Amino acid sequence: MDPINAIVALLNFVVIPATAYGAQLAIGALGVTMIYGILRFSNFAHGDTMAFGAMCTILVTWLFQSWGLHLWVLPTALLALPFGIAATAALLIFTDRAVYRFYRRQKAAPVILVIVSMGVMFVMNGLVRFIIGVEDQNFLDGERFIISARTFKEMTGLDEGLAFKTSQGLTIVTAVVVVAALFWFLNRTRTGKSMRAFSDNEDLALLSGINPEKVVTYTWIIVAGLATIAGVLYGLDKSFKPFTYFQLLLPIFAAAIVGGLGSPIGAIAGGFVIAFSEITVTYAFKKVLGYFAPGGWEPDSLMQLLSTDYKFAVSFAILIIVLLFKPTGLFKGKSV
Amino acid sequence: MTKNAWQDDRGNKDRSITNPKPPSDAEPVRKGGKAVKAEGDSPFLIGDRMTGGYGTGANILNDCTVAVEKGEIAVIVGPNGAGKSTAMKAVFGMLNLKSGSVRLDGEDITALTPQDRVAKGMAFVPQTSNVFVSLTVEENLEMGAFLRKDDIRPTIAQVYELFPILKDKRRQAAGELSGGQRQQVAVGRALMTQPKVLMLDEPTAGVSPIVMDELFDRIIEVARAGITILMVEQNARQALEIADKGYVLVQGANAYTDTGKALLADPEVRRTFLGG
Ligand SMILES: Nc1ncnc2c1ncn2[C@@H]1O[C@H](COP(=O)(O)OP(=O)(O)OP(=O)(O)O)[C@@H](O)[C@H]1O
Ligand SMILES: [Mg+2]
């Protein structure tokens, strides 16, 4: 029996990575849920919007790096982030004016907008691959670890190492800041309240003098911010590859739906539910259980429920279970 | 209503990809129009010979005229489906008119968007879904004052004075209030712009008789403060009693127009609309 090492192993391989991944999913799901609440459709282009935002940030990061500009121990990407957000906001507003606005004018059924967003997804997808290519891009610089496994072992004298990456710490801190800022904006500012009002009752918003086109524009800007931040954090934590962002669409939608579409709190909760499930189900518990088992009784098998190749199946299964038993999600999906 | 191809959802009911919230059915006047000086003498607010309907459907309003003089109360009555609500929406620019015009205070505002009409001092309480259910009572009031840049706190205090119950409930979501309380929120929201004209579509719908009397009293109070009121009412007797001017609409057209008292006294109107 060695519970301390077991807990450290669990923290190192499950809790910390899942918290960081959950925060990334949560920020992504917040963007999806905002569009759903205000524009009334699920935006399939969200994954590729994240990729576009991350790509712009990477390009600016490289530029800064070539100038020798650095942010002390932090990744230079943080400096480039505002530029990435601005470029993504410009793209989203352009897309809205060029594509979505036409359908809004026709009062198109939301399901048509879903299909339209798929078209937008393919175009953005192509755009990103055209500009930066399909390969993995690494843009993380600065200090890699807040605590590395070796330092932790030396510090504590335990067998198990505990690594806490800068990107993970950064993800968690950023997520807290972003979520707090978003809630403050939606609940305290005049513009934020007008967005909630619009999402609640479009006609009445119109009667109150709220300009629907402005609400839509603000929504896209906020979504650009959320998508770029989520995309960059994911890219820093793992690596940037356009195709993985397309695949992220499933866990992000699962998070938004599990939490209850249209509910920002739900999106956050959903992100963590999905992340923890995905990582717990695909983690090999052999080592952790080994520490708990009485001497020499370490299990022979990997004690892994599903291989990591099936991680998307986890999102998918949770999605189906929630849709079957609680279609409105954990936090009753209501207007934003 | 004839549906256009864009509005056909092909039976999709999947709420995981589309928000089931009903779409807006307004067809607001498009941006870009300007108010122009109107010629001749006309009432403070008039929807003059309005003709129009929803989308590409048949006309609901046929040459319908409603007007109200400054500081007075005008009441529109008529059977269900007569087009009373439609006439109100048309006056507020929530509907594109095929012909006719809307004039306010000597200006032709037919081409103005609803927002611009709010800025001109008009306020409207629609018949249905007239509060933001997920917003608190106070936020509802704040949204009513969305276009105002000055300090709105005194106006909020005035509304609370007019409807004291709202003050106790100000942190509660408007969707959690009773029907009568919601109507008070709705009227309060409209008053927040400090409008010159207040348009009310059945403010007493679904309200108990006592609250109804109280709402009528409040409306008279608002009118005394100098606000012009154009109102649709199902309680025709009570409404016509307080009305300076009454309109009876039938099938989107004016059937009778007179002072409130005269309409109440008219045997024909009594027989057909007031039930004896
Ligand atoms: N959004 C809409 N789209 C299409 N037709 C509509 C719409 N709203 C109302 N109508 C039609 O317009 C006609 C007049 O409706 P309106 O709501 O103006 O009646 P009303 O006089 O206000 O009735 P009530 O006393 O029941 O409120 C009705 O025949 C109705 O079917
Ligand atoms: Mg009506």
XYZ file of C-alpha atoms and ligand atoms in Angstrom:
644
model
C 0.000 0.000 0.000
C 1.401 3.329 -1.034
C -1.476 5.803 -1.278
C 0.705 8.904 -1.541
C 2.427 7.738 -4.697
C -0.942 6.573 -6.034
C -2.455 9.992 -5.507
C 0.532 11.729 -7.050
C 0.310 9.451 -10.082
C -3.398 10.132 -10.353
C -2.855 13.874 -10.123
C -0.065 13.751 -12.648
C -1.767 11.619 -15.263
C -5.447 12.344 -14.751
C -6.412 15.316 -12.630
C -4.019 17.968 -13.930
C -4.280 17.110 -17.633
C -8.056 16.756 -17.377
C -8.419 20.096 -15.609
C -6.418 21.856 -18.302
C -8.218 20.050 -21.110
C -11.564 20.709 -19.408
C -10.795 24.408 -19.222
C -9.952 24.441 -22.926
C -13.170 22.635 -23.790
C -15.140 24.947 -21.515
C -13.898 28.070 -23.276
C -14.645 26.443 -26.628
C -18.111 25.390 -25.482
C -18.843 28.897 -24.217
C -18.395 30.161 -27.772
C -20.728 27.496 -29.149
C -23.331 28.235 -26.523
C -23.229 31.993 -27.177
C -23.951 31.470 -30.872
C -26.706 29.002 -30.022
C -28.333 31.398 -27.575
C -28.180 34.484 -29.727
C -28.107 33.309 -33.332
C -30.136 30.165 -32.601
C -27.962 27.585 -34.369
C -25.060 25.287 -33.568
C -21.974 26.665 -35.244
C -20.124 23.768 -36.850
C -17.363 26.117 -37.933
C -16.332 26.671 -34.323
C -13.467 24.157 -34.320
C -12.014 25.695 -37.433
C -12.536 29.172 -36.020
C -10.345 28.044 -33.136
C -7.799 26.770 -35.634
C -7.863 30.063 -37.527
C -7.431 32.070 -34.332
C -4.584 29.856 -33.178
C -2.961 30.059 -36.606
C -3.048 33.872 -36.639
C -1.595 33.921 -33.154
C 1.155 31.508 -34.199
C 2.097 33.635 -37.200
C 2.353 36.745 -35.037
C 4.276 34.751 -32.411
C 6.818 33.698 -35.007
C 7.130 37.301 -36.101
C 7.733 38.418 -32.533
C 10.219 35.602 -31.984
C 12.086 36.664 -35.113
C 12.310 40.146 -33.646
C 13.711 38.623 -30.505
C 10.651 39.703 -28.543
C 9.997 37.456 -25.561
C 7.759 37.436 -22.557
C 10.231 36.361 -19.868
C 9.250 32.815 -18.740
C 5.826 32.969 -20.374
C 5.091 31.920 -23.955
C 5.425 34.714 -26.505
C 2.058 33.561 -27.829
C 0.413 35.527 -25.008
C 1.731 38.738 -26.552
C 0.457 37.681 -29.950
C -2.965 36.651 -28.645
C -4.669 40.062 -28.982
C -3.603 40.191 -32.638
C -4.947 36.696 -33.222
C -8.258 37.681 -31.634
C -8.486 40.826 -33.750
C -7.810 38.904 -36.968
C -10.361 36.236 -36.044
C -12.963 38.834 -35.131
C -12.395 40.468 -38.506
C -12.849 37.128 -40.267
C -16.006 36.268 -38.323
C -17.577 39.665 -38.923
C -16.692 39.404 -42.602
C -18.262 35.924 -42.713
C -21.346 37.239 -40.986
C -21.766 40.114 -43.418
C -20.980 37.997 -46.460
C -22.851 34.827 -45.534
C -24.990 34.670 -42.418
C -26.645 38.060 -42.762
C -28.284 37.024 -45.998
C -29.961 34.098 -44.250
C -30.989 36.262 -41.305
C -32.690 38.642 -43.701
C -34.601 35.709 -45.204
C -35.537 34.682 -41.666
C -34.092 31.296 -42.578
C -34.884 28.335 -40.322
C -31.992 27.720 -37.893
C -31.351 24.271 -39.349
C -30.416 25.974 -42.605
C -27.889 28.076 -40.710
C -26.423 24.875 -39.280
C -25.781 23.622 -42.794
C -24.464 27.031 -43.824
C -22.036 26.915 -40.911
C -20.788 23.575 -42.231
C -19.979 25.270 -45.512
C -18.172 28.003 -43.620
C -16.330 25.272 -41.721
C -14.962 23.751 -44.934
C -13.849 27.130 -46.225
C -12.099 28.067 -42.975
C -10.586 24.621 -42.815
C -9.153 25.083 -46.300
C -7.978 28.587 -45.504
C -6.015 27.449 -42.465
C -4.399 24.519 -44.264
C -3.596 26.739 -47.221
C -1.860 29.329 -45.068
C -0.026 27.252 -42.474
C -0.106 23.742 -43.882
C -1.360 20.507 -42.388
C 1.644 19.672 -40.231
C 2.150 19.961 -36.524
C 3.396 23.388 -35.486
C 5.064 23.980 -32.186
C 5.082 27.528 -30.920
C 5.582 27.102 -27.220
C 8.547 28.931 -25.785
C 9.529 30.263 -22.386
C 9.773 28.022 -19.333
C 8.209 24.626 -20.088
C 7.393 23.562 -16.555
C 6.185 25.200 -13.408
C 7.203 21.992 -11.626
C 8.930 19.265 -13.603
C 8.675 15.602 -12.657
C 12.354 15.470 -11.718
C 12.261 18.525 -9.416
C 9.156 17.143 -7.770
C 10.839 13.804 -7.119
C 13.909 15.518 -5.729
C 11.803 17.785 -3.561
C 9.605 15.101 -2.082
C 11.686 11.973 -2.422
C 8.673 10.095 -3.835
C 8.931 7.498 -6.600
C 6.230 9.182 -8.646
C 6.929 12.455 -10.375
C 4.414 15.239 -10.688
C 4.764 17.540 -13.654
C 2.861 20.775 -13.904
C 3.380 22.377 -17.282
C 3.391 26.124 -17.805
C 0.759 25.660 -20.488
C -1.482 23.863 -18.009
C -1.092 26.537 -15.358
C -1.645 29.194 -17.980
C -4.755 27.436 -19.244
C -6.312 27.259 -15.807
C -5.512 30.864 -14.893
C -6.698 32.154 -18.271
C -9.897 30.144 -18.065
C -10.739 31.627 -14.674
C -10.042 35.147 -15.927
C -11.980 34.656 -19.174
C -14.990 33.134 -17.477
C -15.094 35.837 -14.805
C -14.788 38.546 -17.441
C -17.500 36.995 -19.596
C -19.944 36.689 -16.702
C -19.200 40.192 -15.574
C -19.788 41.425 -19.107
C -23.068 39.550 -19.560
C -24.507 40.394 -16.167
C -23.167 43.818 -15.387
C -22.664 45.833 -18.543
C -25.337 47.493 -20.615
C -24.177 45.777 -23.803
C -24.002 42.397 -22.092
C -27.499 42.767 -20.709
C -28.765 43.793 -24.120
C -27.307 40.570 -25.534
C -29.114 38.527 -22.910
C -32.280 40.485 -23.621
C -31.939 39.822 -27.341
C -31.381 36.139 -26.727
C -34.469 36.089 -24.505
C -36.912 37.917 -26.752
C -35.857 39.378 -30.092
C -39.012 41.346 -30.752
C -39.053 42.967 -27.373
C -35.368 43.829 -27.719
C -36.248 45.570 -30.966
C -39.043 47.483 -29.226
C -36.632 48.592 -26.524
C -34.359 50.163 -29.098
C -31.706 47.430 -29.051
C -30.087 47.131 -32.459
C -30.092 43.447 -33.484
C -27.203 43.878 -35.915
C -25.053 45.331 -33.145
C -25.894 42.452 -30.832
C -24.900 40.022 -33.563
C -21.629 41.856 -34.165
C -20.744 41.860 -30.465
C -21.548 38.172 -30.323
C -19.124 37.373 -33.137
C -16.419 39.471 -31.510
C -16.821 37.673 -28.198
C -16.910 34.326 -29.952
C -13.722 35.243 -31.816
C -12.094 35.999 -28.470
C -13.259 32.765 -26.870
C -12.377 30.611 -29.879
C -8.908 32.101 -30.287
C -8.110 31.786 -26.594
C -9.325 28.191 -26.511
C -7.420 27.396 -29.707
C -4.160 28.945 -28.523
C -4.330 27.306 -25.095
C -4.980 23.931 -26.660
C -2.145 24.512 -29.117
C 0.280 25.470 -26.345
C -0.735 22.498 -24.225
C -0.669 19.884 -26.997
C 0.445 21.175 -30.371
C -1.159 22.942 -33.268
C -2.439 20.742 -36.065
C -5.446 21.897 -38.119
C -7.029 18.456 -38.210
C -7.137 18.045 -34.428
C -9.088 21.282 -34.171
C -11.672 19.911 -36.533
C -11.879 16.836 -34.324
C -12.264 18.988 -31.220
C -15.699 19.913 -32.485
C -17.156 16.711 -31.039
C -15.965 17.092 -27.427
C -16.812 20.804 -27.540
C -20.362 20.167 -28.701
C -20.662 17.327 -26.223
C -19.580 19.749 -23.470
C -22.044 22.430 -24.536
C -24.911 19.948 -24.848
C -24.124 18.050 -21.645
C -24.111 21.364 -19.789
C -27.272 22.548 -21.513
C -26.987 24.549 -24.727
C -27.452 28.256 -24.189
C -26.307 28.091 -20.577
C -22.812 29.532 -19.983
C -22.468 27.804 -16.605
C -23.493 24.573 -18.279
C -20.798 24.998 -20.918
C -18.147 25.215 -18.216
C -19.476 22.260 -16.241
C -19.872 20.276 -19.465
C -16.272 20.962 -20.444
C -14.993 19.426 -17.239
C -17.418 16.483 -17.340
C -16.256 15.584 -20.827
C -12.564 16.124 -20.120
C -12.542 14.076 -16.926
C -14.579 11.269 -18.485
C -12.421 11.132 -21.568
C -9.171 10.998 -19.642
C -10.391 8.705 -16.861
C -11.857 6.175 -19.257
C -8.779 6.069 -21.452
C -6.177 6.129 -18.677
C -4.360 2.915 -17.795
C -4.886 2.534 -14.063
C -2.373 -0.294 -13.692
C 0.183 1.830 -11.877
C -2.275 3.633 -9.586
C -3.968 0.393 -8.578
C -0.565 -1.205 -8.138
C 0.259 1.294 -5.424
C -2.966 0.474 -3.629
C -2.701 -3.300 -3.944
C -0.997 -5.188 -1.171
C 2.616 -6.108 -2.021
C 3.093 -7.772 -5.397
C -0.560 -7.823 -6.319
C -0.152 -5.335 -9.070
C -2.710 -6.090 -11.785
C -1.412 -7.805 -14.897
C -3.558 -5.950 -17.367
C -3.291 -2.236 -18.074
C -6.614 -1.631 -16.302
C -7.609 0.666 -19.129
C -11.294 0.763 -20.040
C -10.732 2.040 -23.555
C -7.637 2.683 -25.587
C -6.872 6.355 -26.182
C -7.749 5.872 -29.846
C -11.336 5.690 -28.682
C -11.340 8.909 -26.720
C -13.861 10.466 -29.085
C -16.180 7.559 -28.435
C -16.362 8.748 -24.840
C -17.650 12.197 -25.818
C -20.022 10.557 -28.197
C -21.362 8.105 -25.638
C -21.885 10.824 -23.029
C -23.583 12.956 -25.642
C -26.018 10.189 -26.483
C -26.722 9.336 -22.860
C -27.467 12.970 -22.042
C -29.634 13.422 -25.108
C -31.599 10.310 -24.190
C -32.145 11.021 -20.524
C -31.783 14.752 -20.027
C -31.990 16.453 -23.404
C -31.869 19.933 -21.906
C -28.532 19.202 -20.262
C -27.364 19.406 -16.673
C -28.126 23.098 -16.375
C -31.431 23.537 -18.101
C -30.354 25.159 -21.326
C -31.910 28.554 -21.358
C -31.147 31.704 -23.173
C -27.616 32.994 -22.622
C -48.760 32.565 -44.032
C -46.966 31.491 -47.158
C -43.603 30.130 -46.144
C -40.556 30.881 -48.187
C -38.111 28.078 -48.876
C -35.588 29.458 -46.376
C -38.070 29.086 -43.571
C -38.763 25.429 -44.266
C -36.972 23.433 -41.580
C -37.954 20.099 -43.156
C -39.302 18.819 -39.895
C -36.093 19.250 -37.939
C -36.793 19.044 -34.225
C -33.226 18.526 -33.057
C -32.624 20.973 -30.236
C -28.992 19.989 -30.042
C -28.326 21.828 -33.282
C -31.083 24.428 -33.404
C -32.469 26.645 -30.689
C -36.197 25.884 -30.371
C -36.955 29.466 -29.363
C -39.673 30.721 -31.702
C -38.413 33.042 -34.387
C -39.216 36.707 -34.396
C -42.297 37.325 -36.509
C -41.677 41.014 -36.855
C -40.754 42.477 -40.192
C -39.377 45.732 -38.973
C -38.950 48.663 -41.265
C -35.424 48.551 -42.674
C -32.733 50.925 -41.626
C -31.987 53.983 -43.719
C -35.330 55.761 -43.706
C -35.609 59.322 -42.463
C -38.391 61.236 -40.798
C -39.709 64.032 -42.987
C -41.791 67.049 -42.121
C -45.432 66.229 -42.698
C -47.642 68.705 -44.447
C -50.953 69.885 -43.109
C -52.523 69.489 -39.755
C -52.728 66.060 -38.216
C -53.184 64.535 -34.777
C -50.189 63.998 -32.495
C -49.879 60.349 -33.518
C -51.724 58.903 -36.460
C -51.530 55.672 -38.418
C -53.197 56.971 -41.513
C -55.026 54.690 -43.961
C -52.674 51.798 -43.240
C -52.832 48.753 -45.515
C -50.603 45.733 -45.073
C -50.124 42.247 -43.665
C -47.493 39.723 -42.628
C -44.892 38.607 -45.137
C -46.381 37.890 -48.505
C -49.748 36.935 -46.999
C -53.058 38.652 -47.495
C -53.631 42.141 -46.159
C -54.744 42.184 -42.541
C -55.183 45.940 -42.391
C -57.382 47.575 -44.976
C -57.217 51.320 -45.046
C -57.196 51.420 -41.284
C -56.746 54.698 -39.440
C -56.019 55.176 -35.748
C -55.037 58.468 -34.181
C -54.600 60.116 -30.832
C -54.294 63.738 -29.812
C -51.596 64.965 -27.474
C -52.209 64.062 -23.845
C -55.342 62.082 -24.645
C -56.259 58.416 -24.446
C -57.411 56.583 -27.563
C -58.767 53.077 -27.334
C -59.041 50.465 -30.069
C -61.625 47.728 -29.591
C -62.943 45.012 -31.847
C -63.493 41.279 -32.117
C -60.628 38.767 -31.889
C -58.580 38.694 -35.047
C -59.812 42.102 -36.149
C -56.251 43.295 -36.624
C -55.929 45.476 -33.518
C -52.513 44.134 -32.589
C -51.470 44.277 -36.206
C -52.456 47.935 -36.349
C -50.363 48.653 -33.255
C -47.358 46.841 -34.730
C -47.790 48.780 -37.956
C -47.808 52.084 -36.089
C -44.607 51.051 -34.346
C -42.857 50.013 -37.556
C -42.795 46.302 -36.765
C -44.598 45.581 -40.010
C -44.012 46.816 -43.531
C -46.981 48.770 -44.814
C -48.098 48.457 -48.409
C -49.668 51.875 -48.243
C -50.561 54.504 -45.715
C -48.376 56.503 -43.404
C -47.563 57.041 -39.763
C -47.083 60.562 -38.468
C -45.886 61.716 -35.089
C -45.801 65.279 -33.911
C -45.861 66.816 -37.377
C -43.327 64.402 -38.870
C -43.872 61.523 -41.258
C -42.110 58.572 -39.579
C -43.311 55.813 -41.920
C -39.739 55.027 -43.002
C -38.242 54.907 -39.507
C -37.076 51.675 -37.869
C -38.701 50.721 -34.559
C -35.528 51.814 -32.725
C -35.663 55.228 -34.291
C -39.278 55.483 -33.226
C -38.227 54.666 -29.666
C -35.737 57.499 -29.944
C -38.560 59.773 -31.132
C -40.414 59.103 -27.898
C -42.667 56.161 -28.687
C -42.993 53.135 -26.436
C -44.925 49.934 -27.030
C -46.092 47.134 -24.768
C -46.990 44.204 -27.009
C -49.823 41.807 -26.251
C -47.735 38.667 -25.749
C -44.235 37.967 -24.441
C -43.846 41.533 -23.302
C -41.158 40.976 -20.671
C -37.666 39.475 -20.803
C -38.404 36.369 -18.764
C -34.798 35.461 -17.979
C -33.847 38.966 -16.898
C -34.585 40.353 -13.467
C -37.298 42.953 -13.008
C -34.700 45.668 -12.642
C -32.825 44.510 -15.738
C -36.101 44.624 -17.650
C -36.484 48.233 -16.658
C -32.881 48.972 -17.592
C -33.453 47.465 -21.022
C -36.463 49.719 -21.433
C -34.097 52.643 -20.992
C -31.515 51.155 -23.359
C -31.309 54.215 -25.590
C -30.993 56.678 -22.748
C -27.560 57.997 -21.900
C -28.534 59.959 -18.783
C -29.117 58.771 -15.236
C -32.056 56.363 -15.255
C -32.298 55.822 -11.508
C -34.925 58.515 -10.897
C -37.116 56.925 -13.587
C -36.686 53.485 -12.030
C -37.737 55.006 -8.710
C -40.805 56.516 -10.383
C -41.773 53.157 -11.830
C -41.396 51.525 -8.414
C -43.596 54.239 -6.998
C -46.220 53.520 -9.625
C -45.941 49.734 -9.156
C -44.686 49.155 -5.592
C -44.798 45.359 -5.925
C -41.990 45.550 -8.493
C -39.635 47.068 -5.977
C -39.898 44.021 -3.740
C -39.347 41.738 -6.698
C -36.627 43.694 -8.408
C -33.970 40.986 -8.138
C -36.322 38.240 -9.280
C -36.465 36.974 -12.859
C -39.502 38.439 -14.600
C -40.439 34.913 -15.743
C -41.074 33.979 -12.112
C -43.735 36.640 -11.609
C -47.492 36.243 -11.827
C -49.292 37.347 -14.969
C -50.487 40.583 -13.438
C -47.058 41.407 -12.073
C -45.560 40.738 -15.469
C -47.950 43.207 -17.048
C -46.733 45.771 -14.557
C -43.132 45.018 -15.503
C -44.109 45.362 -19.152
C -45.711 48.749 -18.653
C -42.826 49.800 -16.416
C -40.300 48.814 -19.071
C -42.131 50.943 -21.630
C -42.236 53.929 -19.292
C -38.482 53.811 -18.821
C -37.806 55.712 -22.035
C -39.917 58.571 -20.644
C -42.022 58.308 -23.787
C -44.260 60.939 -25.290
C -46.596 58.235 -26.571
C -47.304 54.975 -24.824
C -48.879 52.204 -26.888
C -50.464 49.390 -24.884
C -51.784 46.174 -26.414
C -54.244 44.654 -23.952
C -52.376 45.596 -20.789
C -55.067 43.989 -18.658
C -55.099 40.607 -20.412
C -55.178 37.757 -17.925
C -55.345 40.043 -14.930
C -57.810 39.686 -12.055
C -60.595 42.330 -11.836
C -59.007 44.094 -8.869
C -55.592 44.343 -10.481
C -57.343 45.362 -13.681
C -59.008 48.334 -11.982
C -55.694 49.223 -10.482
C -53.912 49.013 -13.833
C -56.580 51.267 -15.355
C -56.035 53.744 -12.541
C -52.307 53.654 -13.172
C -52.841 54.196 -16.873
C -54.998 57.233 -16.165
C -52.282 58.441 -13.806
C -49.711 58.078 -16.585
C -51.993 59.952 -18.982
C -52.426 62.763 -16.478
C -48.669 63.119 -16.417
C -48.999 64.252 -20.021
C -48.208 60.994 -21.816
C -50.346 60.288 -24.865
C -51.851 56.797 -24.773
C -52.972 54.549 -27.608
C -54.384 51.352 -26.225
C -56.063 48.149 -27.369
C -58.507 46.779 -24.837
C -60.668 43.716 -24.556
C -62.635 45.228 -21.670
C -64.331 47.599 -24.057
C -66.745 49.213 -21.604
C -64.193 50.105 -19.002
C -61.714 51.270 -21.605
C -64.137 53.370 -23.587
C -65.200 55.098 -20.413
C -61.754 56.520 -19.913
C -61.111 57.078 -23.620
C -61.171 60.439 -25.301
C -61.390 58.695 -28.621
C -62.532 55.182 -29.525
C -62.011 53.041 -32.609
C -63.942 49.912 -33.421
C -61.996 47.771 -35.880
C -63.585 44.967 -37.848
C -61.576 42.889 -40.302
C -58.767 45.366 -40.420
C -60.951 48.353 -41.236
C -62.529 51.131 -39.198
C -66.131 50.232 -38.400
C -66.944 53.024 -35.948
C -64.934 55.988 -34.772
C -66.108 58.469 -32.172
C -65.450 59.702 -28.676
C -65.450 56.980 -26.045
C -68.703 58.212 -24.525
C -70.468 58.387 -27.864
C -69.425 54.848 -28.795
C -70.690 53.579 -25.454
C -73.987 55.296 -26.128
C -74.298 54.156 -29.737
C -76.959 51.412 -29.832
C -75.398 49.787 -32.881
C -71.989 49.512 -31.215
C -73.587 48.289 -28.015
C -75.508 45.604 -29.815
C -72.625 44.284 -31.922
C -69.603 44.661 -29.636
C -70.554 45.376 -26.082
C -73.280 42.756 -25.770
C -76.418 44.798 -25.051
N -47.303 36.819 -37.003
C -48.349 36.650 -37.806
N -48.187 36.117 -39.023
C -49.234 35.956 -39.843
N -50.501 36.299 -39.564
C -50.740 36.845 -38.366
C -49.668 37.042 -37.421
N -50.195 37.612 -36.327
C -51.517 37.754 -36.557
N -51.850 37.295 -37.782
C -53.185 37.298 -38.366
O -53.646 38.637 -38.443
C -55.018 38.707 -38.101
C -55.229 39.777 -37.062
O -54.503 39.429 -35.919
P -54.316 40.418 -34.700
O -53.362 39.793 -33.771
O -53.978 41.763 -35.228
O -55.779 40.429 -34.074
P -56.318 41.161 -32.801
O -57.366 42.091 -33.256
O -55.191 41.759 -32.018
O -56.961 39.976 -32.005
P -57.007 39.664 -30.441
O -58.148 40.443 -29.901
O -57.281 38.216 -30.378
O -55.707 40.055 -29.865
C -55.457 37.339 -37.653
O -56.209 36.769 -38.669
C -54.161 36.565 -37.480
O -54.320 35.253 -37.919
Mg -54.310 41.388 -30.281
